[in-house]
């Protein structure tokens, strides 16, 4: 289901340049994002409507969701892009049906096999991989701080944060459903997506980090990392289906079923 590389160009792609980085958004990005957000948009509309508060309807709230997903995943990929650039590597971004990719130009991993070069390359790879989720969590934190400073409640993540006893909850729900949705949809999917990406499953960022750690500290090989990924992907698939998280289950099932293919791809360079 997921493509092991850059999705093909179509006439429906949105293209623009941001901070010197070429960005392409495939039409399927919006479609899958809409499927993921439909229930969230309806829930916010229902809550506001049932309280007799101002709501423009689920369709407009779904547009807010699409905007938030676009910003969140773009920020994630820009994290990878700037980390690549920090190490002197140019890259471009593609947003597609399974999120985003930051693809280094002519990207090849260092062919050097000296221990020092290998170590440098591993640290560099870990930083590049971690930069995406880190940028996305930073976005969530910035939005949460702005919302709280403005006196607003930070939406559905508040109960989670409250669970951990952090002093971030409180505030009023905005009178406008659009503002509530904007705050909630920028914070909640960003944190969720960042955590999800840190799971130790290749080609997710966490899988890349695990691969480097296995190779650097445990003298393992990429094959070991792929075996770990496969075990994790199968466990997460079972967990997701058991919890009724069908989309997530399908997602990881598609990973688990393609590892034979991954074993034959020796230079996976893109970052999801
Ligand atoms: Zn990433």
PDB file of N, CA, C and O and ligand atoms in Angstrom, residues 76-77 80 100-102 128-133 136 193 197 203-206 271-272, ligand 1:
ATOM      1  N   UNK A  76       6.545  19.150   9.856  1.00  0.00           N
ATOM      2  CA  UNK A  76       7.307  17.916  10.103  1.00  0.00           C
ATOM      3  C   UNK A  76       8.381  17.727   9.014  1.00  0.00           C
ATOM      4  O   UNK A  76       9.564  17.535   9.318  1.00  0.00           O
ATOM      5  N   UNK A  77       7.949  17.829   7.769  1.00  0.00           N
ATOM      6  CA  UNK A  77       8.899  17.603   6.662  1.00  0.00           C
ATOM      7  C   UNK A  77       9.936  18.723   6.586  1.00  0.00           C
ATOM      8  O   UNK A  77      11.083  18.479   6.215  1.00  0.00           O
ATOM      9  N   UNK A  80      12.816  17.872   8.718  1.00  0.00           N
ATOM     10  CA  UNK A  80      13.793  17.020   8.023  1.00  0.00           C
ATOM     11  C   UNK A  80      14.600  17.850   7.018  1.00  0.00           C
ATOM     12  O   UNK A  80      15.810  17.699   6.893  1.00  0.00           O
ATOM     13  N   UNK A 100       3.944  12.603   4.503  1.00  0.00           N
ATOM     14  CA  UNK A 100       4.907  13.410   3.764  1.00  0.00           C
ATOM     15  C   UNK A 100       6.228  12.700   3.583  1.00  0.00           C
ATOM     16  O   UNK A 100       6.519  11.714   4.254  1.00  0.00           O
ATOM     17  N   UNK A 101       7.002  13.225   2.645  1.00  0.00           N
ATOM     18  CA  UNK A 101       8.354  12.721   2.426  1.00  0.00           C
ATOM     19  C   UNK A 101       9.286  13.916   2.269  1.00  0.00           C
ATOM     20  O   UNK A 101       8.914  14.905   1.646  1.00  0.00           O
ATOM     21  N   UNK A 102      10.467  13.830   2.842  1.00  0.00           N
ATOM     22  CA  UNK A 102      11.527  14.793   2.556  1.00  0.00           C
ATOM     23  C   UNK A 102      12.585  13.994   1.808  1.00  0.00           C
ATOM     24  O   UNK A 102      13.140  13.041   2.350  1.00  0.00           O
ATOM     25  N   UNK A 128      18.667  13.895  11.578  1.00  0.00           N
ATOM     26  CA  UNK A 128      17.749  14.172  10.458  1.00  0.00           C
ATOM     27  C   UNK A 128      16.393  13.500  10.711  1.00  0.00           C
ATOM     28  O   UNK A 128      15.337  14.096  10.523  1.00  0.00           O
ATOM     29  N   UNK A 129      16.420  12.263  11.207  1.00  0.00           N
ATOM     30  CA  UNK A 129      15.168  11.531  11.472  1.00  0.00           C
ATOM     31  C   UNK A 129      14.370  12.157  12.609  1.00  0.00           C
ATOM     32  O   UNK A 129      13.150  12.246  12.543  1.00  0.00           O
ATOM     33  N   UNK A 130      15.076  12.579  13.665  1.00  0.00           N
ATOM     34  CA  UNK A 130      14.384  13.124  14.843  1.00  0.00           C
ATOM     35  C   UNK A 130      13.857  14.534  14.584  1.00  0.00           C
ATOM     36  O   UNK A 130      12.905  14.975  15.252  1.00  0.00           O
ATOM     37  N   UNK A 131      14.443  15.241  13.617  1.00  0.00           N
ATOM     38  CA  UNK A 131      14.084  16.647  13.389  1.00  0.00           C
ATOM     39  C   UNK A 131      12.619  16.819  12.959  1.00  0.00           C
ATOM     40  O   UNK A 131      11.992  17.824  13.289  1.00  0.00           O
ATOM     41  N   UNK A 132      12.082  15.833  12.233  1.00  0.00           N
ATOM     42  CA  UNK A 132      10.688  15.928  11.773  1.00  0.00           C
ATOM     43  C   UNK A 132       9.702  15.908  12.940  1.00  0.00           C
ATOM     44  O   UNK A 132       8.960  16.879  13.146  1.00  0.00           O
ATOM     45  N   UNK A 133       9.710  14.799  13.742  1.00  0.00           N
ATOM     46  CA  UNK A 133       8.804  14.770  14.900  1.00  0.00           C
ATOM     47  C   UNK A 133       9.062  15.932  15.870  1.00  0.00           C
ATOM     48  O   UNK A 133       8.119  16.479  16.450  1.00  0.00           O
ATOM     49  N   UNK A 136       7.389  19.054  14.658  1.00  0.00           N
ATOM     50  CA  UNK A 136       5.933  18.937  14.769  1.00  0.00           C
ATOM     51  C   UNK A 136       5.475  19.117  16.225  1.00  0.00           C
ATOM     52  O   UNK A 136       4.459  19.763  16.482  1.00  0.00           O
ATOM     53  N   UNK A 193       0.825  12.380  15.368  1.00  0.00           N
ATOM     54  CA  UNK A 193       1.641  12.034  14.184  1.00  0.00           C
ATOM     55  C   UNK A 193       3.112  11.887  14.557  1.00  0.00           C
ATOM     56  O   UNK A 193       3.803  10.989  14.073  1.00  0.00           O
ATOM     57  N   UNK A 197       5.181   8.484  14.343  1.00  0.00           N
ATOM     58  CA  UNK A 197       6.384   8.415  13.516  1.00  0.00           C
ATOM     59  C   UNK A 197       7.603   7.941  14.279  1.00  0.00           C
ATOM     60  O   UNK A 197       8.603   7.561  13.674  1.00  0.00           O
ATOM     61  N   UNK A 203       9.679   2.371   7.272  1.00  0.00           N
ATOM     62  CA  UNK A 203      10.504   3.565   7.076  1.00  0.00           C
ATOM     63  C   UNK A 203      10.100   4.765   7.942  1.00  0.00           C
ATOM     64  O   UNK A 203      10.481   5.884   7.595  1.00  0.00           O
ATOM     65  N   UNK A 204       9.353   4.566   9.009  1.00  0.00           N
ATOM     66  CA  UNK A 204       9.030   5.707   9.880  1.00  0.00           C
ATOM     67  C   UNK A 204      10.317   6.220  10.532  1.00  0.00           C
ATOM     68  O   UNK A 204      11.316   5.509  10.614  1.00  0.00           O
ATOM     69  N   UNK A 205      10.255   7.463  11.042  1.00  0.00           N
ATOM     70  CA  UNK A 205      11.465   8.072  11.625  1.00  0.00           C
ATOM     71  C   UNK A 205      12.032   7.236  12.773  1.00  0.00           C
ATOM     72  O   UNK A 205      13.240   7.077  12.901  1.00  0.00           O
ATOM     73  N   UNK A 206      11.136   6.708  13.616  1.00  0.00           N
ATOM     74  CA  UNK A 206      11.593   5.885  14.744  1.00  0.00           C
ATOM     75  C   UNK A 206      12.312   4.626  14.266  1.00  0.00           C
ATOM     76  O   UNK A 206      13.260   4.163  14.898  1.00  0.00           O
ATOM     77  N   UNK A 271      12.699  10.501   3.826  1.00  0.00           N
ATOM     78  CA  UNK A 271      12.236  10.534   5.213  1.00  0.00           C
ATOM     79  C   UNK A 271      10.753  10.769   5.248  1.00  0.00           C
ATOM     80  O   UNK A 271      10.270  11.728   4.658  1.00  0.00           O
ATOM     81  N   UNK A 272      10.034   9.928   5.956  1.00  0.00           N
ATOM     82  CA  UNK A 272       8.590  10.105   6.028  1.00  0.00           C
ATOM     83  C   UNK A 272       8.241  11.111   7.112  1.00  0.00           C
ATOM     84  O   UNK A 272       9.056  11.386   7.957  1.00  0.00           O
TER      85      UNK A 272
HETATM   86 ZN1  LIG B   1       9.534  12.217   9.514  1.00  0.00          ZN
END
